[in-house]
Amino acid sequence: MIPAPFTYRRASSVDEALDLAAQSDEDAKFLAGGHSLVPLMKLRLAAPSTLIDIGRIGDLSHISEADGHIAIGAMVTHDQIARSRVLAASVPLLADAAGRIGDPQVRHCGTIGGSLAHADPAADLPAVMLALDATLVVRGSSGDREVMASDFFLGLFETALAPGELLTVIRVPKPASAGWSFQKFSKRGIDWAIVGVAVQGNNVALVNMGSTPLRATATERVLASGSGPHEAAANAAEGTNPPTDLNAPRTYREHLARVLVRRALEEAGSRA
Ligand code: FAD
């Protein structure tokens, strides 16, 4: 329950955070809301030699509207996303999903950047980013690079971020199609999804159905052929590899995916 010793550094700008990372060992970690990293450190499942606190970098805490997309700083909290009028009007899927993460304490501390960089397949926002075709802006020693959400999640807790790279901004295109839905099945409100589904138009993404967030490609194919929610949802588990754990066996997750995808497509259809 007590973390291994580490050096604490606080950055006041993105450049300073990158400099501190460059001066530290490869295992240094950025500290955002701390709601995923600190529990792992207490369990000694993570033991970074240096923590670089990015919590005071004001530049990373904005939500702004630009041509055709919304730019969200990596340090924007789940609560700020849930309460954002801009997002409620333009990207309600994201605002709704963020408002259903954990409990108020988690939403006030947890950040979108932390959630995406942590890449927990049970987390909600990674799948939402897939459904929204978001672009992630990553800054390293050689400048900015853009990574599509579909290329960002590489494996269990593994992303396209190189050591020392900082996720700075998430660009979410304003959806062309209005229909959206977020479905989350969990035992209690505070829990992670046993299975979750994010739908935006004909994009369908799944939470906790594999080692990364996944697009339900078989469902999307059936939808594109003109079939309705019922037929499309029957294929929701195709190509997935859900875990068996204390919450549910694999077969139950496959069943849930079919049920939740159908509900999500029906709800999205009613909003289109
Ligand atoms: P941190 O814990 O600070 O960091 C997580 C990882 O990301 C670390 O490796 C860190 O180095 C890295 N990192 C952080 N920011 C950056 C950045 N800008 N660039 C590069 N690397 C970065 N999540 C859900 O999706 N759904 C839930 O229902 C849910 N329920 C929860 C319930 C509880 C009780 C708790 C404690 C957490 C829950 N979470 C849930 C997770 C929560 O959303 C976390 O806050 C989030 O996953 C991580 O965000 P953070 O800002 O706390 O990141």
CSV table of C-alpha atoms and ligand atoms in Angstrom, one decimal:
chain,number,residue,atom,x,y,z
A,1,MET,CA,0.0,0.0,0.0
A,2,ILE,CA,3.0,2.3,0.2
A,3,PRO,CA,4.6,3.2,-3.2
A,4,ALA,CA,8.3,2.5,-3.9
A,5,PRO,CA,10.5,5.7,-3.4
A,6,PHE,CA,10.4,8.1,-6.4
A,7,THR,CA,11.5,11.6,-7.2
A,8,TYR,CA,8.7,14.2,-7.6
A,9,ARG,CA,9.0,17.0,-10.1
A,10,ARG,CA,6.4,19.6,-11.0
A,11,ALA,CA,6.3,21.2,-14.5
A,12,SER,CA,4.7,24.6,-15.1
A,13,SER,CA,4.8,24.3,-19.0
A,14,VAL,CA,4.7,21.6,-21.6
A,15,ASP,CA,8.3,22.4,-22.6
A,16,GLU,CA,9.4,22.1,-18.9
A,17,ALA,CA,7.6,18.7,-18.7
A,18,LEU,CA,9.4,17.5,-21.8
A,19,ASP,CA,12.8,18.7,-20.5
A,20,LEU,CA,12.2,17.0,-17.1
A,21,ALA,CA,11.3,13.8,-18.9
A,22,ALA,CA,14.4,14.0,-21.1
A,23,GLN,CA,16.6,14.5,-17.9
A,24,SER,CA,14.9,11.5,-16.2
A,25,ASP,CA,15.2,7.7,-16.6
A,26,GLU,CA,13.0,6.1,-19.3
A,27,ASP,CA,10.6,4.8,-16.6
A,28,ALA,CA,9.6,8.3,-15.5
A,29,LYS,CA,5.9,8.9,-15.7
A,30,PHE,CA,3.7,12.0,-16.1
A,31,LEU,CA,1.3,12.5,-13.2
A,32,ALA,CA,-2.1,13.9,-14.3
A,33,GLY,CA,-5.2,13.2,-12.1
A,34,GLY,CA,-3.3,10.3,-10.4
A,35,HIS,CA,-6.5,8.1,-10.3
A,36,SER,CA,-5.0,5.3,-12.3
A,37,LEU,CA,-1.2,5.7,-11.7
A,38,VAL,CA,-1.2,6.2,-7.9
A,39,PRO,CA,-3.3,3.1,-7.1
A,40,LEU,CA,-0.9,1.1,-9.4
A,41,MET,CA,2.1,2.6,-7.5
A,42,LYS,CA,0.6,1.7,-4.1
A,43,LEU,CA,0.1,-1.9,-5.3
A,44,ARG,CA,3.7,-1.7,-6.6
A,45,LEU,CA,2.5,-2.7,-10.0
A,46,ALA,CA,4.2,0.5,-11.2
A,47,ALA,CA,7.4,1.9,-9.7
A,48,PRO,CA,8.5,4.9,-11.7
A,49,SER,CA,11.8,6.4,-10.5
A,50,THR,CA,10.4,10.0,-11.3
A,51,LEU,CA,6.9,11.5,-11.3
A,52,ILE,CA,6.5,14.6,-13.4
A,53,ASP,CA,3.4,16.4,-12.2
A,54,ILE,CA,1.6,18.1,-15.2
A,55,GLY,CA,-1.4,19.2,-13.1
A,56,ARG,CA,-0.4,22.9,-13.1
A,57,ILE,CA,0.1,23.3,-16.8
A,58,GLY,CA,-2.8,25.7,-17.7
A,59,ASP,CA,-2.2,25.3,-21.5
A,60,LEU,CA,-3.5,21.7,-21.3
A,61,SER,CA,-6.8,22.6,-19.6
A,62,HIS,CA,-8.8,24.2,-22.4
A,63,ILE,CA,-11.8,23.2,-24.5
A,64,SER,CA,-12.0,25.3,-27.7
A,65,GLU,CA,-13.9,25.2,-30.9
A,66,ALA,CA,-12.1,25.3,-34.2
A,67,ASP,CA,-13.0,24.8,-37.8
A,68,GLY,CA,-14.9,21.5,-37.9
A,69,HIS,CA,-13.5,20.1,-34.6
A,70,ILE,CA,-13.3,20.6,-30.9
A,71,ALA,CA,-9.8,20.7,-29.3
A,72,ILE,CA,-9.6,19.4,-25.8
A,73,GLY,CA,-6.5,19.8,-23.7
A,74,ALA,CA,-5.1,16.6,-22.1
A,75,MET,CA,-5.6,17.9,-18.6
A,76,VAL,CA,-9.3,18.6,-19.0
A,77,THR,CA,-11.1,16.5,-16.4
A,78,HIS,CA,-14.0,14.1,-17.0
A,79,ASP,CA,-16.2,16.5,-15.0
A,80,GLN,CA,-15.3,19.5,-17.2
A,81,ILE,CA,-16.1,17.5,-20.3
A,82,ALA,CA,-19.4,16.4,-18.8
A,83,ARG,CA,-20.3,20.0,-18.0
A,84,SER,CA,-19.0,21.6,-21.2
A,85,ARG,CA,-21.7,23.4,-23.2
A,86,VAL,CA,-19.6,23.3,-26.3
A,87,LEU,CA,-19.3,19.5,-26.1
A,88,ALA,CA,-23.0,19.0,-25.1
A,89,ALA,CA,-24.0,20.9,-28.2
A,90,SER,CA,-21.4,19.5,-30.7
A,91,VAL,CA,-20.3,16.1,-29.4
A,92,PRO,CA,-22.9,14.9,-26.8
A,93,LEU,CA,-21.6,11.4,-27.0
A,94,LEU,CA,-18.3,12.5,-25.3
A,95,ALA,CA,-20.1,14.7,-22.7
A,96,ASP,CA,-22.5,11.9,-21.8
A,97,ALA,CA,-19.8,9.2,-21.5
A,98,ALA,CA,-17.5,11.4,-19.4
A,99,GLY,CA,-20.4,12.1,-17.0
A,100,ARG,CA,-20.8,8.4,-16.3
A,101,ILE,CA,-17.2,7.7,-15.4
A,102,GLY,CA,-16.7,6.5,-11.8
A,103,ASP,CA,-18.1,8.9,-9.2
A,104,PRO,CA,-17.8,12.7,-8.7
A,105,GLN,CA,-14.4,12.4,-7.0
A,106,VAL,CA,-13.0,10.4,-9.9
A,107,ARG,CA,-14.5,12.8,-12.5
A,108,HIS,CA,-13.1,15.8,-10.7
A,109,CYS,CA,-9.5,14.4,-10.7
A,110,GLY,CA,-9.3,12.1,-13.7
A,111,THR,CA,-8.3,13.6,-17.0
A,112,ILE,CA,-9.0,12.7,-20.6
A,113,GLY,CA,-5.3,12.6,-21.3
A,114,GLY,CA,-4.7,10.3,-18.4
A,115,SER,CA,-7.5,8.0,-19.4
A,116,LEU,CA,-6.2,7.7,-23.0
A,117,ALA,CA,-2.6,7.3,-22.1
A,118,HIS,CA,-3.4,4.7,-19.5
A,119,ALA,CA,-5.2,2.7,-22.2
A,120,ASP,CA,-7.2,0.4,-19.9
A,121,PRO,CA,-9.5,-1.6,-22.2
A,122,ALA,CA,-12.2,-1.3,-19.5
A,123,ALA,CA,-12.1,2.6,-19.7
A,124,ASP,CA,-14.8,4.5,-21.5
A,125,LEU,CA,-13.1,7.3,-23.3
A,126,PRO,CA,-10.8,5.3,-25.5
A,127,ALA,CA,-13.7,3.6,-27.2
A,128,VAL,CA,-15.5,6.9,-27.5
A,129,MET,CA,-12.5,8.3,-29.2
A,130,LEU,CA,-12.6,5.4,-31.7
A,131,ALA,CA,-16.3,6.0,-32.4
A,132,LEU,CA,-15.6,9.8,-32.9
A,133,ASP,CA,-12.5,9.2,-35.2
A,134,ALA,CA,-10.5,11.6,-32.9
A,135,THR,CA,-6.9,12.6,-33.5
A,136,LEU,CA,-4.4,12.7,-30.6
A,137,VAL,CA,-1.7,15.3,-30.7
A,138,VAL,CA,1.5,14.1,-29.1
A,139,ARG,CA,4.6,16.2,-28.3
A,140,GLY,CA,8.1,14.9,-27.9
A,141,SER,CA,11.6,16.2,-28.3
A,142,SER,CA,11.3,16.5,-32.1
A,143,GLY,CA,7.9,18.4,-32.0
A,144,ASP,CA,4.3,17.5,-32.5
A,145,ARG,CA,2.9,14.5,-34.2
A,146,GLU,CA,-0.7,13.5,-34.8
A,147,VAL,CA,-2.0,10.0,-34.2
A,148,MET,CA,-5.4,8.8,-35.1
A,149,ALA,CA,-7.3,7.1,-32.2
A,150,SER,CA,-7.4,3.9,-34.3
A,151,ASP,CA,-3.6,3.8,-34.3
A,152,PHE,CA,-3.1,4.9,-30.7
A,153,PHE,CA,-4.1,1.8,-28.7
A,154,LEU,CA,-1.6,-0.9,-29.4
A,155,GLY,CA,-2.3,-3.4,-26.6
A,156,LEU,CA,-3.2,-3.9,-23.0
A,157,PHE,CA,-2.2,-0.6,-21.3
A,158,GLU,CA,0.0,0.0,-24.3
A,159,THR,CA,-0.2,3.0,-26.6
A,160,ALA,CA,1.8,4.7,-29.5
A,161,LEU,CA,3.3,7.1,-26.9
A,162,ALA,CA,7.1,6.8,-26.8
A,163,PRO,CA,8.9,7.3,-23.4
A,164,GLY,CA,9.0,11.0,-22.6
A,165,GLU,CA,6.2,11.9,-25.1
A,166,LEU,CA,3.3,13.9,-23.8
A,167,LEU,CA,-0.2,13.7,-25.0
A,168,THR,CA,-1.2,17.4,-25.3
A,169,VAL,CA,-4.5,17.8,-27.2
A,170,ILE,CA,-7.3,15.6,-28.4
A,171,ARG,CA,-9.1,16.8,-31.6
A,172,VAL,CA,-12.6,15.6,-31.9
A,173,PRO,CA,-14.3,16.2,-35.3
A,174,LYS,CA,-17.8,17.6,-35.1
A,175,PRO,CA,-19.9,14.6,-36.1
A,176,ALA,CA,-21.6,14.8,-39.5
A,177,SER,CA,-24.4,12.5,-38.3
A,178,ALA,CA,-26.4,13.4,-35.3
A,179,GLY,CA,-27.3,9.9,-34.0
A,180,TRP,CA,-25.3,8.8,-31.0
A,181,SER,CA,-25.5,6.6,-27.9
A,182,PHE,CA,-23.4,5.4,-25.0
A,183,GLN,CA,-24.4,2.2,-23.3
A,184,LYS,CA,-22.5,1.0,-20.2
A,185,PHE,CA,-23.3,-2.2,-18.2
A,186,SER,CA,-21.8,-2.3,-14.8
A,187,LYS,CA,-22.8,-3.8,-11.4
A,188,ARG,CA,-22.8,-0.4,-9.6
A,189,GLY,CA,-22.7,3.1,-11.0
A,190,ILE,CA,-19.1,3.7,-9.8
A,191,ASP,CA,-17.8,0.5,-11.5
A,192,TRP,CA,-15.9,0.2,-14.8
A,193,ALA,CA,-18.0,-1.2,-17.7
A,194,ILE,CA,-18.3,-5.0,-17.9
A,195,VAL,CA,-19.1,-4.1,-21.5
A,196,GLY,CA,-19.7,-0.6,-23.0
A,197,VAL,CA,-20.7,0.6,-26.4
A,198,ALA,CA,-20.2,4.0,-28.1
A,199,VAL,CA,-22.1,4.8,-31.3
A,200,GLN,CA,-21.7,7.8,-33.4
A,201,GLY,CA,-23.6,7.6,-36.8
A,202,ASN,CA,-22.5,4.2,-38.2
A,203,ASN,CA,-19.3,4.0,-36.1
A,204,VAL,CA,-19.6,1.5,-33.3
A,205,ALA,CA,-16.9,1.0,-30.7
A,206,LEU,CA,-16.7,-1.5,-27.8
A,207,VAL,CA,-15.4,-1.2,-24.2
A,208,ASN,CA,-13.8,-4.2,-22.5
A,209,MET,CA,-14.2,-6.6,-25.4
A,210,GLY,CA,-10.5,-7.2,-26.0
A,211,SER,CA,-7.1,-6.0,-24.9
A,212,THR,CA,-7.7,-2.6,-26.6
A,213,PRO,CA,-10.9,-0.6,-27.3
A,214,LEU,CA,-12.3,-2.0,-30.6
A,215,ARG,CA,-14.4,-1.0,-33.5
A,216,ALA,CA,-17.3,-3.5,-34.0
A,217,THR,CA,-16.3,-3.9,-37.7
A,218,ALA,CA,-18.7,-6.7,-38.5
A,219,THR,CA,-21.6,-4.7,-37.1
A,220,GLU,CA,-20.5,-1.7,-39.1
A,221,ARG,CA,-20.3,-3.7,-42.3
A,222,VAL,CA,-23.8,-5.1,-41.8
A,223,LEU,CA,-25.1,-1.5,-41.1
A,224,ALA,CA,-23.4,-0.2,-44.3
A,225,SER,CA,-25.2,-2.9,-46.3
A,226,GLY,CA,-28.5,-1.3,-45.2
A,227,SER,CA,-29.6,-3.7,-42.5
A,228,GLY,CA,-31.2,-2.5,-39.2
A,229,PRO,CA,-30.0,-2.6,-35.6
A,230,HIS,CA,-31.2,-6.1,-34.9
A,231,GLU,CA,-29.3,-7.7,-37.7
A,232,ALA,CA,-26.2,-5.6,-37.3
A,233,ALA,CA,-26.1,-6.2,-33.5
A,234,ALA,CA,-26.1,-9.9,-34.0
A,235,ASN,CA,-22.5,-9.6,-35.3
A,236,ALA,CA,-21.3,-7.4,-32.4
A,237,ALA,CA,-19.0,-9.9,-30.8
A,238,GLU,CA,-17.4,-11.1,-34.1
A,239,GLY,CA,-13.6,-10.4,-34.2
A,240,THR,CA,-13.5,-9.5,-30.5
A,241,ASN,CA,-11.5,-11.3,-27.7
A,242,PRO,CA,-13.2,-10.4,-24.4
A,243,PRO,CA,-11.7,-11.4,-21.1
A,244,THR,CA,-13.1,-13.8,-18.5
A,245,ASP,CA,-12.7,-12.3,-15.1
A,246,LEU,CA,-14.5,-12.1,-11.7
A,247,ASN,CA,-17.2,-9.9,-13.2
A,248,ALA,CA,-18.2,-12.1,-16.2
A,249,PRO,CA,-17.1,-14.9,-18.4
A,250,ARG,CA,-16.3,-14.3,-22.0
A,251,THR,CA,-19.6,-15.7,-23.3
A,252,TYR,CA,-21.6,-13.3,-21.1
A,253,ARG,CA,-19.6,-10.4,-22.5
A,254,GLU,CA,-20.3,-11.6,-26.0
A,255,HIS,CA,-24.0,-11.7,-25.2
A,256,LEU,CA,-23.9,-8.3,-23.6
A,257,ALA,CA,-22.1,-6.8,-26.6
A,258,ARG,CA,-25.0,-8.0,-28.8
A,259,VAL,CA,-27.7,-6.6,-26.5
A,260,LEU,CA,-25.9,-3.3,-25.8
A,261,VAL,CA,-25.1,-2.7,-29.5
A,262,ARG,CA,-28.7,-3.2,-30.5
A,263,ARG,CA,-29.9,-0.8,-27.8
A,264,ALA,CA,-27.2,1.7,-28.8
A,265,LEU,CA,-28.1,1.6,-32.5
A,266,GLU,CA,-31.8,1.9,-31.7
A,267,GLU,CA,-31.2,4.9,-29.4
A,268,ALA,CA,-28.8,6.5,-32.0
A,269,GLY,CA,-31.4,6.0,-34.7
A,270,SER,CA,-34.0,7.8,-32.6
A,271,ARG,CA,-31.7,10.8,-32.2
A,272,ALA,CA,-30.6,11.0,-35.9
B,1,FAD,P1,-3.1,9.3,-14.1
B,1,FAD,O1,-3.5,8.3,-13.2
B,1,FAD,O2,-2.4,10.5,-13.6
B,1,FAD,O3,-2.1,8.7,-15.3
B,1,FAD,C1,-2.5,7.5,-15.9
B,1,FAD,C2,-1.3,7.1,-16.9
B,1,FAD,O4,-1.3,8.0,-18.0
B,1,FAD,C3,0.1,7.2,-16.3
B,1,FAD,O5,0.9,6.3,-16.9
B,1,FAD,C4,0.6,8.6,-16.7
B,1,FAD,O6,2.0,8.7,-16.8
B,1,FAD,C5,-0.1,8.7,-18.1
B,1,FAD,N1,-0.4,10.1,-18.5
B,1,FAD,C6,-1.3,10.9,-17.9
B,1,FAD,N2,-1.5,12.1,-18.6
B,1,FAD,C7,-0.6,11.9,-19.7
B,1,FAD,C8,-0.3,12.8,-20.8
B,1,FAD,N3,-0.9,14.0,-21.0
B,1,FAD,N4,0.6,12.4,-21.7
B,1,FAD,C9,1.2,11.2,-21.6
B,1,FAD,N5,1.0,10.3,-20.5
B,1,FAD,C10,0.1,10.7,-19.6
B,1,FAD,N6,-12.4,5.2,-15.9
B,1,FAD,C11,-13.3,5.0,-16.8
B,1,FAD,O7,-13.1,5.2,-18.0
B,1,FAD,N7,-14.6,4.6,-16.4
B,1,FAD,C12,-14.9,4.3,-15.1
B,1,FAD,O8,-16.0,4.0,-14.8
B,1,FAD,C13,-13.9,4.6,-14.2
B,1,FAD,N8,-14.1,4.4,-12.9
B,1,FAD,C14,-13.1,4.6,-12.0
B,1,FAD,C15,-13.4,4.4,-10.6
B,1,FAD,C16,-12.4,4.6,-9.7
B,1,FAD,C17,-12.8,4.3,-8.2
B,1,FAD,C18,-11.1,5.1,-10.1
B,1,FAD,C19,-10.1,5.3,-9.0
B,1,FAD,C20,-10.9,5.3,-11.4
B,1,FAD,C21,-11.9,5.1,-12.4
B,1,FAD,N9,-11.6,5.3,-13.7
B,1,FAD,C22,-12.6,5.0,-14.6
B,1,FAD,C23,-10.3,5.7,-14.2
B,1,FAD,C24,-10.2,7.2,-14.2
B,1,FAD,O9,-11.0,7.7,-15.3
B,1,FAD,C25,-8.8,7.7,-14.3
B,1,FAD,O10,-8.8,9.0,-13.8
B,1,FAD,C26,-8.2,7.8,-15.7
B,1,FAD,O11,-8.2,6.5,-16.3
B,1,FAD,C27,-6.7,8.2,-15.6
B,1,FAD,O12,-6.7,9.6,-15.6
B,1,FAD,P2,-5.7,10.4,-14.6
B,1,FAD,O13,-5.8,11.8,-15.1
B,1,FAD,O14,-6.1,10.1,-13.2
B,1,FAD,O15,-4.3,9.8,-15.0
